[in-house]
Amino acid sequence: MLSMATQQNALTTIGFDADDTLWQNEQFFRMTERHFAELLSAHVEKEHLLERLLEAERRNLGAYGFGIKGFTLSMIETAIDVTGGTVPSELIGKILAAGREMLSHPIETLPHVHDTLEALAGRYRLVLITKGDLFDQERKLAQSGLGDFFHAVEIVSDKSRPTYQRIFARHGDGAEHAMMVGNSLKSDVVPAIEAGSWGVFIPHELTWVIEHVEAPTAAPRFREIGHLGELPALLSEISNSGRTS
Ligand SMILES: [Mg+2]
């Protein structure tokens, strides 16, 4: 029989990041950055251009939020800056086209994602928690074919401790009974652990520099796995250790 303490620790709800956790995303930004650098190669070195672009993106995050539309505006702003205001309108048109193309890129789910979500959907409440442009994230979820596995979808402007407390209270049994899984230590793992949840890090080879922070290796509820297919074994391990402690 389960003790009261065990029930109090039971994990009922799992939050999943979307971009570069369930499907490829960052590769489309890198591809567009390369194209952007080619468009402006007559004016500026690639490395310098991308530094300026990153500065613009950081500056604009508070106003535009995360996603492709903000990225496109930051590219235009950078093009104006590096050309001293002389960038031809034809080139601005090409930057806009590159941004629009990103909004229709095909969805490529990562290995093990479908099978793992299918296996867990009946046993846990699964919640998709993602930043980014609303229309774009809705489109990607619809095209991924993964929508039916989720009890709820939350497209948020930022991922912080209160975000996870609010979402896991609304869709689960509170943050202490929840786990967040994602490829960003800064957005998915650290604030979820601060909220009282488990934070599971699945590194992706391409992760935006703004999403990098130190791994919270000392936190008892921090775990790292190689891919999503390792999640069911981790969940068994956690529930078994809860039973014996
Ligand atoms: Mg991500």
PDB file of C-alpha atoms and ligand atoms in Angstrom:
ATOM      1  CA  MET A   1       0.000   0.000   0.000  1.00  0.00           C
ATOM      2  CA  LEU A   2       1.272   3.462  -0.848  1.00  0.00           C
ATOM      3  CA  SER A   3       2.134   5.627   2.105  1.00  0.00           C
ATOM      4  CA  MET A   4       0.761   9.129   2.434  1.00  0.00           C
ATOM      5  CA  ALA A   5       4.241  10.529   1.795  1.00  0.00           C
ATOM      6  CA  THR A   6       4.511   8.626  -1.480  1.00  0.00           C
ATOM      7  CA  GLN A   7       1.199   9.918  -2.718  1.00  0.00           C
ATOM      8  CA  GLN A   8       2.276  13.412  -1.833  1.00  0.00           C
ATOM      9  CA  ASN A   9       5.325  12.962  -4.057  1.00  0.00           C
ATOM     10  CA  ALA A  10       3.534  11.280  -6.937  1.00  0.00           C
ATOM     11  CA  LEU A  11       4.339  12.638 -10.360  1.00  0.00           C
ATOM     12  CA  THR A  12       1.145  13.175 -12.352  1.00  0.00           C
ATOM     13  CA  THR A  13       1.920  15.822 -14.942  1.00  0.00           C
ATOM     14  CA  ILE A  14       4.697  16.212 -17.521  1.00  0.00           C
ATOM     15  CA  GLY A  15       5.381  19.421 -19.408  1.00  0.00           C
ATOM     16  CA  PHE A  16       7.201  19.248 -22.735  1.00  0.00           C
ATOM     17  CA  ASP A  17       8.997  22.007 -24.545  1.00  0.00           C
ATOM     18  CA  ALA A  18       8.345  21.907 -28.299  1.00  0.00           C
ATOM     19  CA  ASP A  19      11.144  23.493 -30.381  1.00  0.00           C
ATOM     20  CA  ASP A  20      14.228  21.259 -30.507  1.00  0.00           C
ATOM     21  CA  THR A  21      12.657  18.939 -27.931  1.00  0.00           C
ATOM     22  CA  LEU A  22       9.824  17.471 -30.030  1.00  0.00           C
ATOM     23  CA  TRP A  23      10.806  18.806 -33.448  1.00  0.00           C
ATOM     24  CA  GLN A  24      13.672  20.565 -35.226  1.00  0.00           C
ATOM     25  CA  ASN A  25      13.632  24.349 -35.014  1.00  0.00           C
ATOM     26  CA  GLU A  26      16.976  26.054 -34.468  1.00  0.00           C
ATOM     27  CA  GLN A  27      18.379  24.635 -37.716  1.00  0.00           C
ATOM     28  CA  PHE A  28      15.932  26.835 -39.662  1.00  0.00           C
ATOM     29  CA  PHE A  29      17.203  29.938 -37.850  1.00  0.00           C
ATOM     30  CA  ARG A  30      20.830  28.980 -38.620  1.00  0.00           C
ATOM     31  CA  MET A  31      19.973  28.382 -42.253  1.00  0.00           C
ATOM     32  CA  THR A  32      18.279  31.784 -42.515  1.00  0.00           C
ATOM     33  CA  GLU A  33      21.224  33.483 -40.787  1.00  0.00           C
ATOM     34  CA  ARG A  34      23.533  32.040 -43.451  1.00  0.00           C
ATOM     35  CA  HIS A  35      21.231  33.344 -46.178  1.00  0.00           C
ATOM     36  CA  PHE A  36      21.050  36.750 -44.442  1.00  0.00           C
ATOM     37  CA  ALA A  37      24.870  36.894 -44.350  1.00  0.00           C
ATOM     38  CA  GLU A  38      25.031  36.115 -48.084  1.00  0.00           C
ATOM     39  CA  LEU A  39      22.529  38.885 -48.843  1.00  0.00           C
ATOM     40  CA  LEU A  40      24.702  41.402 -46.994  1.00  0.00           C
ATOM     41  CA  SER A  41      28.105  39.977 -47.923  1.00  0.00           C
ATOM     42  CA  ALA A  42      28.951  43.081 -49.983  1.00  0.00           C
ATOM     43  CA  HIS A  43      28.552  45.253 -46.887  1.00  0.00           C
ATOM     44  CA  VAL A  44      29.813  43.311 -43.888  1.00  0.00           C
ATOM     45  CA  GLU A  45      31.688  40.191 -42.744  1.00  0.00           C
ATOM     46  CA  LYS A  46      29.436  37.309 -41.717  1.00  0.00           C
ATOM     47  CA  GLU A  47      30.781  37.057 -38.177  1.00  0.00           C
ATOM     48  CA  HIS A  48      30.349  40.731 -37.452  1.00  0.00           C
ATOM     49  CA  LEU A  49      26.877  40.738 -38.996  1.00  0.00           C
ATOM     50  CA  LEU A  50      25.703  37.839 -36.842  1.00  0.00           C
ATOM     51  CA  GLU A  51      27.076  39.521 -33.712  1.00  0.00           C
ATOM     52  CA  ARG A  52      25.074  42.619 -34.556  1.00  0.00           C
ATOM     53  CA  LEU A  53      21.999  40.507 -35.261  1.00  0.00           C
ATOM     54  CA  LEU A  54      22.278  38.784 -31.880  1.00  0.00           C
ATOM     55  CA  GLU A  55      22.580  42.171 -30.169  1.00  0.00           C
ATOM     56  CA  ALA A  56      19.422  43.334 -31.952  1.00  0.00           C
ATOM     57  CA  GLU A  57      17.571  40.155 -30.982  1.00  0.00           C
ATOM     58  CA  ARG A  58      18.530  40.577 -27.321  1.00  0.00           C
ATOM     59  CA  ARG A  59      17.483  44.233 -27.428  1.00  0.00           C
ATOM     60  CA  ASN A  60      14.135  43.410 -29.022  1.00  0.00           C
ATOM     61  CA  LEU A  61      13.108  40.354 -26.990  1.00  0.00           C
ATOM     62  CA  GLY A  62      11.190  42.470 -24.478  1.00  0.00           C
ATOM     63  CA  ALA A  63       9.221  44.180 -27.245  1.00  0.00           C
ATOM     64  CA  TYR A  64       8.747  41.407 -29.812  1.00  0.00           C
ATOM     65  CA  GLY A  65       8.976  38.235 -27.734  1.00  0.00           C
ATOM     66  CA  PHE A  66      10.375  34.956 -29.058  1.00  0.00           C
ATOM     67  CA  GLY A  67       9.764  33.739 -32.570  1.00  0.00           C
ATOM     68  CA  ILE A  68      10.225  34.213 -36.284  1.00  0.00           C
ATOM     69  CA  LYS A  69       8.455  37.567 -36.644  1.00  0.00           C
ATOM     70  CA  GLY A  70      10.736  39.212 -34.080  1.00  0.00           C
ATOM     71  CA  PHE A  71      13.744  37.544 -35.702  1.00  0.00           C
ATOM     72  CA  THR A  72      12.741  38.951 -39.100  1.00  0.00           C
ATOM     73  CA  LEU A  73      12.357  42.474 -37.719  1.00  0.00           C
ATOM     74  CA  SER A  74      15.752  42.152 -36.027  1.00  0.00           C
ATOM     75  CA  MET A  75      17.325  41.132 -39.357  1.00  0.00           C
ATOM     76  CA  ILE A  76      15.848  44.220 -41.042  1.00  0.00           C
ATOM     77  CA  GLU A  77      17.030  46.473 -38.212  1.00  0.00           C
ATOM     78  CA  THR A  78      20.519  44.966 -38.458  1.00  0.00           C
ATOM     79  CA  ALA A  79      20.597  45.403 -42.247  1.00  0.00           C
ATOM     80  CA  ILE A  80      19.750  49.090 -41.835  1.00  0.00           C
ATOM     81  CA  ASP A  81      22.446  49.481 -39.151  1.00  0.00           C
ATOM     82  CA  VAL A  82      25.310  47.775 -40.961  1.00  0.00           C
ATOM     83  CA  THR A  83      24.672  49.617 -44.234  1.00  0.00           C
ATOM     84  CA  GLY A  84      24.447  53.003 -42.500  1.00  0.00           C
ATOM     85  CA  GLY A  85      20.840  53.292 -43.619  1.00  0.00           C
ATOM     86  CA  THR A  86      21.519  52.615 -47.318  1.00  0.00           C
ATOM     87  CA  VAL A  87      20.149  49.067 -47.590  1.00  0.00           C
ATOM     88  CA  PRO A  88      18.117  48.806 -50.824  1.00  0.00           C
ATOM     89  CA  SER A  89      14.405  48.067 -50.436  1.00  0.00           C
ATOM     90  CA  GLU A  90      14.864  45.086 -52.745  1.00  0.00           C
ATOM     91  CA  LEU A  91      17.150  43.536 -50.148  1.00  0.00           C
ATOM     92  CA  ILE A  92      14.643  44.222 -47.374  1.00  0.00           C
ATOM     93  CA  GLY A  93      12.113  42.372 -49.527  1.00  0.00           C
ATOM     94  CA  LYS A  94      14.464  39.384 -49.657  1.00  0.00           C
ATOM     95  CA  ILE A  95      14.835  39.404 -45.875  1.00  0.00           C
ATOM     96  CA  LEU A  96      11.049  39.452 -45.488  1.00  0.00           C
ATOM     97  CA  ALA A  97      10.778  36.542 -47.927  1.00  0.00           C
ATOM     98  CA  ALA A  98      13.353  34.581 -45.926  1.00  0.00           C
ATOM     99  CA  GLY A  99      11.305  35.151 -42.759  1.00  0.00           C
ATOM    100  CA  ARG A 100       8.089  34.090 -44.459  1.00  0.00           C
ATOM    101  CA  GLU A 101       9.768  30.963 -45.733  1.00  0.00           C
ATOM    102  CA  MET A 102      10.655  30.036 -42.148  1.00  0.00           C
ATOM    103  CA  LEU A 103       6.974  30.258 -41.238  1.00  0.00           C
ATOM    104  CA  SER A 104       6.214  27.433 -43.652  1.00  0.00           C
ATOM    105  CA  HIS A 105       9.121  25.097 -43.013  1.00  0.00           C
ATOM    106  CA  PRO A 106       8.187  21.412 -42.772  1.00  0.00           C
ATOM    107  CA  ILE A 107       7.900  19.736 -39.363  1.00  0.00           C
ATOM    108  CA  GLU A 108      10.543  17.149 -38.610  1.00  0.00           C
ATOM    109  CA  THR A 109       9.881  15.404 -35.295  1.00  0.00           C
ATOM    110  CA  LEU A 110      12.905  14.201 -33.376  1.00  0.00           C
ATOM    111  CA  PRO A 111      13.647  10.472 -32.848  1.00  0.00           C
ATOM    112  CA  HIS A 112      11.524   8.588 -30.233  1.00  0.00           C
ATOM    113  CA  VAL A 113       9.104  11.495 -29.796  1.00  0.00           C
ATOM    114  CA  HIS A 114       5.933   9.932 -31.171  1.00  0.00           C
ATOM    115  CA  ASP A 115       6.332   6.560 -29.435  1.00  0.00           C
ATOM    116  CA  THR A 116       7.307   8.073 -26.109  1.00  0.00           C
ATOM    117  CA  LEU A 117       4.377  10.497 -26.012  1.00  0.00           C
ATOM    118  CA  GLU A 118       2.015   7.711 -27.045  1.00  0.00           C
ATOM    119  CA  ALA A 119       3.299   5.480 -24.244  1.00  0.00           C
ATOM    120  CA  LEU A 120       3.036   8.195 -21.585  1.00  0.00           C
ATOM    121  CA  ALA A 121      -0.222   9.859 -22.623  1.00  0.00           C
ATOM    122  CA  GLY A 122      -2.470   7.389 -20.792  1.00  0.00           C
ATOM    123  CA  ARG A 123      -0.405   7.403 -17.590  1.00  0.00           C
ATOM    124  CA  TYR A 124       0.353  11.103 -17.102  1.00  0.00           C
ATOM    125  CA  ARG A 125      -1.228  14.410 -17.993  1.00  0.00           C
ATOM    126  CA  LEU A 126       0.980  15.748 -20.787  1.00  0.00           C
ATOM    127  CA  VAL A 127       1.157  19.500 -21.322  1.00  0.00           C
ATOM    128  CA  LEU A 128       2.926  21.232 -24.213  1.00  0.00           C
ATOM    129  CA  ILE A 129       4.601  24.429 -22.988  1.00  0.00           C
ATOM    130  CA  THR A 130       6.279  26.579 -25.612  1.00  0.00           C
ATOM    131  CA  LYS A 131       7.348  30.124 -26.385  1.00  0.00           C
ATOM    132  CA  GLY A 132       7.250  31.620 -29.886  1.00  0.00           C
ATOM    133  CA  ASP A 133       4.742  33.075 -32.298  1.00  0.00           C
ATOM    134  CA  LEU A 134       1.198  31.870 -31.595  1.00  0.00           C
ATOM    135  CA  PHE A 135       0.222  31.079 -35.203  1.00  0.00           C
ATOM    136  CA  ASP A 136       3.543  29.418 -35.949  1.00  0.00           C
ATOM    137  CA  GLN A 137       3.440  27.153 -32.899  1.00  0.00           C
ATOM    138  CA  GLU A 138      -0.180  26.182 -33.569  1.00  0.00           C
ATOM    139  CA  ARG A 139       0.719  25.358 -37.166  1.00  0.00           C
ATOM    140  CA  LYS A 140       3.685  23.236 -36.129  1.00  0.00           C
ATOM    141  CA  LEU A 141       1.689  21.323 -33.526  1.00  0.00           C
ATOM    142  CA  ALA A 142      -1.096  20.623 -36.038  1.00  0.00           C
ATOM    143  CA  GLN A 143       1.399  19.412 -38.657  1.00  0.00           C
ATOM    144  CA  SER A 144       3.359  17.319 -36.172  1.00  0.00           C
ATOM    145  CA  GLY A 145       0.424  14.968 -35.595  1.00  0.00           C
ATOM    146  CA  LEU A 146       1.253  14.993 -31.862  1.00  0.00           C
ATOM    147  CA  GLY A 147      -1.640  17.187 -30.718  1.00  0.00           C
ATOM    148  CA  ASP A 148      -3.867  14.355 -29.467  1.00  0.00           C
ATOM    149  CA  PHE A 149      -1.297  13.246 -26.911  1.00  0.00           C
ATOM    150  CA  PHE A 150      -1.576  16.508 -24.994  1.00  0.00           C
ATOM    151  CA  HIS A 151      -4.080  17.267 -22.291  1.00  0.00           C
ATOM    152  CA  ALA A 152      -3.335  20.988 -22.745  1.00  0.00           C
ATOM    153  CA  VAL A 153      -1.207  23.351 -24.827  1.00  0.00           C
ATOM    154  CA  GLU A 154       0.260  26.552 -23.370  1.00  0.00           C
ATOM    155  CA  ILE A 155       1.929  29.044 -25.728  1.00  0.00           C
ATOM    156  CA  VAL A 156       3.555  31.569 -23.412  1.00  0.00           C
ATOM    157  CA  SER A 157       5.530  34.782 -23.782  1.00  0.00           C
ATOM    158  CA  ASP A 158       8.258  33.628 -21.398  1.00  0.00           C
ATOM    159  CA  LYS A 159       9.168  30.636 -19.258  1.00  0.00           C
ATOM    160  CA  SER A 160       9.882  31.565 -15.659  1.00  0.00           C
ATOM    161  CA  ARG A 161       9.212  30.082 -12.217  1.00  0.00           C
ATOM    162  CA  PRO A 162       5.688  31.639 -11.985  1.00  0.00           C
ATOM    163  CA  THR A 163       4.886  30.342 -15.490  1.00  0.00           C
ATOM    164  CA  TYR A 164       5.416  26.749 -14.354  1.00  0.00           C
ATOM    165  CA  GLN A 165       3.638  27.259 -11.034  1.00  0.00           C
ATOM    166  CA  ARG A 166       0.604  28.645 -12.843  1.00  0.00           C
ATOM    167  CA  ILE A 167       0.508  26.016 -15.610  1.00  0.00           C
ATOM    168  CA  PHE A 168       1.046  23.015 -13.338  1.00  0.00           C
ATOM    169  CA  ALA A 169      -1.576  24.323 -10.899  1.00  0.00           C
ATOM    170  CA  ARG A 170      -4.054  24.793 -13.728  1.00  0.00           C
ATOM    171  CA  HIS A 171      -3.486  21.520 -15.573  1.00  0.00           C
ATOM    172  CA  GLY A 172      -2.092  19.251 -12.889  1.00  0.00           C
ATOM    173  CA  ASP A 173      -1.685  18.860  -9.142  1.00  0.00           C
ATOM    174  CA  GLY A 174       0.811  21.667  -8.638  1.00  0.00           C
ATOM    175  CA  ALA A 175       4.461  22.071  -9.576  1.00  0.00           C
ATOM    176  CA  GLU A 176       5.738  19.548  -6.979  1.00  0.00           C
ATOM    177  CA  HIS A 177       3.832  16.803  -8.807  1.00  0.00           C
ATOM    178  CA  ALA A 178       5.145  17.822 -12.208  1.00  0.00           C
ATOM    179  CA  MET A 179       8.169  17.427 -14.462  1.00  0.00           C
ATOM    180  CA  MET A 180       9.337  19.697 -17.268  1.00  0.00           C
ATOM    181  CA  VAL A 181      11.330  18.256 -20.179  1.00  0.00           C
ATOM    182  CA  GLY A 182      13.245  20.351 -22.689  1.00  0.00           C
ATOM    183  CA  ASN A 183      16.438  21.341 -24.485  1.00  0.00           C
ATOM    184  CA  SER A 184      16.888  24.731 -22.815  1.00  0.00           C
ATOM    185  CA  LEU A 185      18.450  24.824 -19.366  1.00  0.00           C
ATOM    186  CA  LYS A 186      17.483  28.474 -19.043  1.00  0.00           C
ATOM    187  CA  SER A 187      13.836  28.208 -20.098  1.00  0.00           C
ATOM    188  CA  ASP A 188      12.767  24.618 -19.498  1.00  0.00           C
ATOM    189  CA  VAL A 189      14.903  23.190 -16.715  1.00  0.00           C
ATOM    190  CA  VAL A 190      16.097  25.808 -14.224  1.00  0.00           C
ATOM    191  CA  PRO A 191      12.807  27.726 -13.723  1.00  0.00           C
ATOM    192  CA  ALA A 192      10.820  24.462 -13.466  1.00  0.00           C
ATOM    193  CA  ILE A 193      13.158  23.241 -10.711  1.00  0.00           C
ATOM    194  CA  GLU A 194      12.799  26.621  -8.996  1.00  0.00           C
ATOM    195  CA  ALA A 195       9.037  26.133  -9.135  1.00  0.00           C
ATOM    196  CA  GLY A 196       9.422  22.793  -7.316  1.00  0.00           C
ATOM    197  CA  SER A 197       9.140  20.448 -10.296  1.00  0.00           C
ATOM    198  CA  TRP A 198      11.535  17.950 -11.800  1.00  0.00           C
ATOM    199  CA  GLY A 199      13.632  19.449 -14.609  1.00  0.00           C
ATOM    200  CA  VAL A 200      14.831  17.061 -17.319  1.00  0.00           C
ATOM    201  CA  PHE A 201      17.405  18.328 -19.789  1.00  0.00           C
ATOM    202  CA  ILE A 202      17.683  16.783 -23.252  1.00  0.00           C
ATOM    203  CA  PRO A 203      20.557  18.575 -24.992  1.00  0.00           C
ATOM    204  CA  HIS A 204      20.140  19.403 -28.680  1.00  0.00           C
ATOM    205  CA  GLU A 205      23.224  19.991 -30.812  1.00  0.00           C
ATOM    206  CA  LEU A 206      21.863  23.401 -31.858  1.00  0.00           C
ATOM    207  CA  THR A 207      20.652  25.595 -29.018  1.00  0.00           C
ATOM    208  CA  TRP A 208      20.406  29.374 -29.245  1.00  0.00           C
ATOM    209  CA  VAL A 209      23.172  31.080 -27.248  1.00  0.00           C
ATOM    210  CA  ILE A 210      20.587  33.090 -25.292  1.00  0.00           C
ATOM    211  CA  GLU A 211      19.229  29.802 -23.856  1.00  0.00           C
ATOM    212  CA  HIS A 212      22.536  28.713 -22.303  1.00  0.00           C
ATOM    213  CA  VAL A 213      23.081  28.721 -18.532  1.00  0.00           C
ATOM    214  CA  GLU A 214      24.975  26.402 -16.155  1.00  0.00           C
ATOM    215  CA  ALA A 215      23.316  23.041 -15.501  1.00  0.00           C
ATOM    216  CA  PRO A 216      21.836  22.906 -11.962  1.00  0.00           C
ATOM    217  CA  THR A 217      23.716  19.689 -11.219  1.00  0.00           C
ATOM    218  CA  ALA A 218      23.340  20.034  -7.443  1.00  0.00           C
ATOM    219  CA  ALA A 219      19.536  20.164  -7.579  1.00  0.00           C
ATOM    220  CA  PRO A 220      18.015  16.818  -6.478  1.00  0.00           C
ATOM    221  CA  ARG A 221      15.262  17.100  -9.097  1.00  0.00           C
ATOM    222  CA  PHE A 222      17.617  17.746 -12.044  1.00  0.00           C
ATOM    223  CA  ARG A 223      18.195  14.982 -14.584  1.00  0.00           C
ATOM    224  CA  GLU A 224      19.792  14.796 -18.031  1.00  0.00           C
ATOM    225  CA  ILE A 225      18.973  12.198 -20.681  1.00  0.00           C
ATOM    226  CA  GLY A 226      20.295  11.672 -24.202  1.00  0.00           C
ATOM    227  CA  HIS A 227      16.954  11.546 -26.028  1.00  0.00           C
ATOM    228  CA  LEU A 228      13.239  11.382 -25.321  1.00  0.00           C
ATOM    229  CA  GLY A 229      13.211   7.580 -25.605  1.00  0.00           C
ATOM    230  CA  GLU A 230      15.030   7.450 -22.254  1.00  0.00           C
ATOM    231  CA  LEU A 231      12.216   9.235 -20.437  1.00  0.00           C
ATOM    232  CA  PRO A 232      10.004   6.210 -19.539  1.00  0.00           C
ATOM    233  CA  ALA A 233      12.943   4.495 -17.782  1.00  0.00           C
ATOM    234  CA  LEU A 234      13.709   7.690 -15.872  1.00  0.00           C
ATOM    235  CA  LEU A 235      10.061   7.953 -14.792  1.00  0.00           C
ATOM    236  CA  SER A 236      10.128   4.327 -13.539  1.00  0.00           C
ATOM    237  CA  GLU A 237      13.310   5.022 -11.617  1.00  0.00           C
ATOM    238  CA  ILE A 238      11.789   8.120  -9.989  1.00  0.00           C
ATOM    239  CA  SER A 239       8.563   6.371  -9.053  1.00  0.00           C
ATOM    240  CA  ASN A 240      10.447   3.362  -7.630  1.00  0.00           C
ATOM    241  CA  SER A 241      12.719   5.520  -5.510  1.00  0.00           C
ATOM    242  CA  GLY A 242       9.646   7.405  -4.265  1.00  0.00           C
ATOM    243  CA  ARG A 243       8.110   4.094  -3.186  1.00  0.00           C
ATOM    244  CA  THR A 244      11.075   3.023  -1.090  1.00  0.00           C
ATOM    245  CA  SER A 245      11.931   6.356   0.511  1.00  0.00           C
TER     246      SER A 245
HETATM  247 MG    MG B   1      13.350  24.329 -27.092  1.00  0.00          MG
END
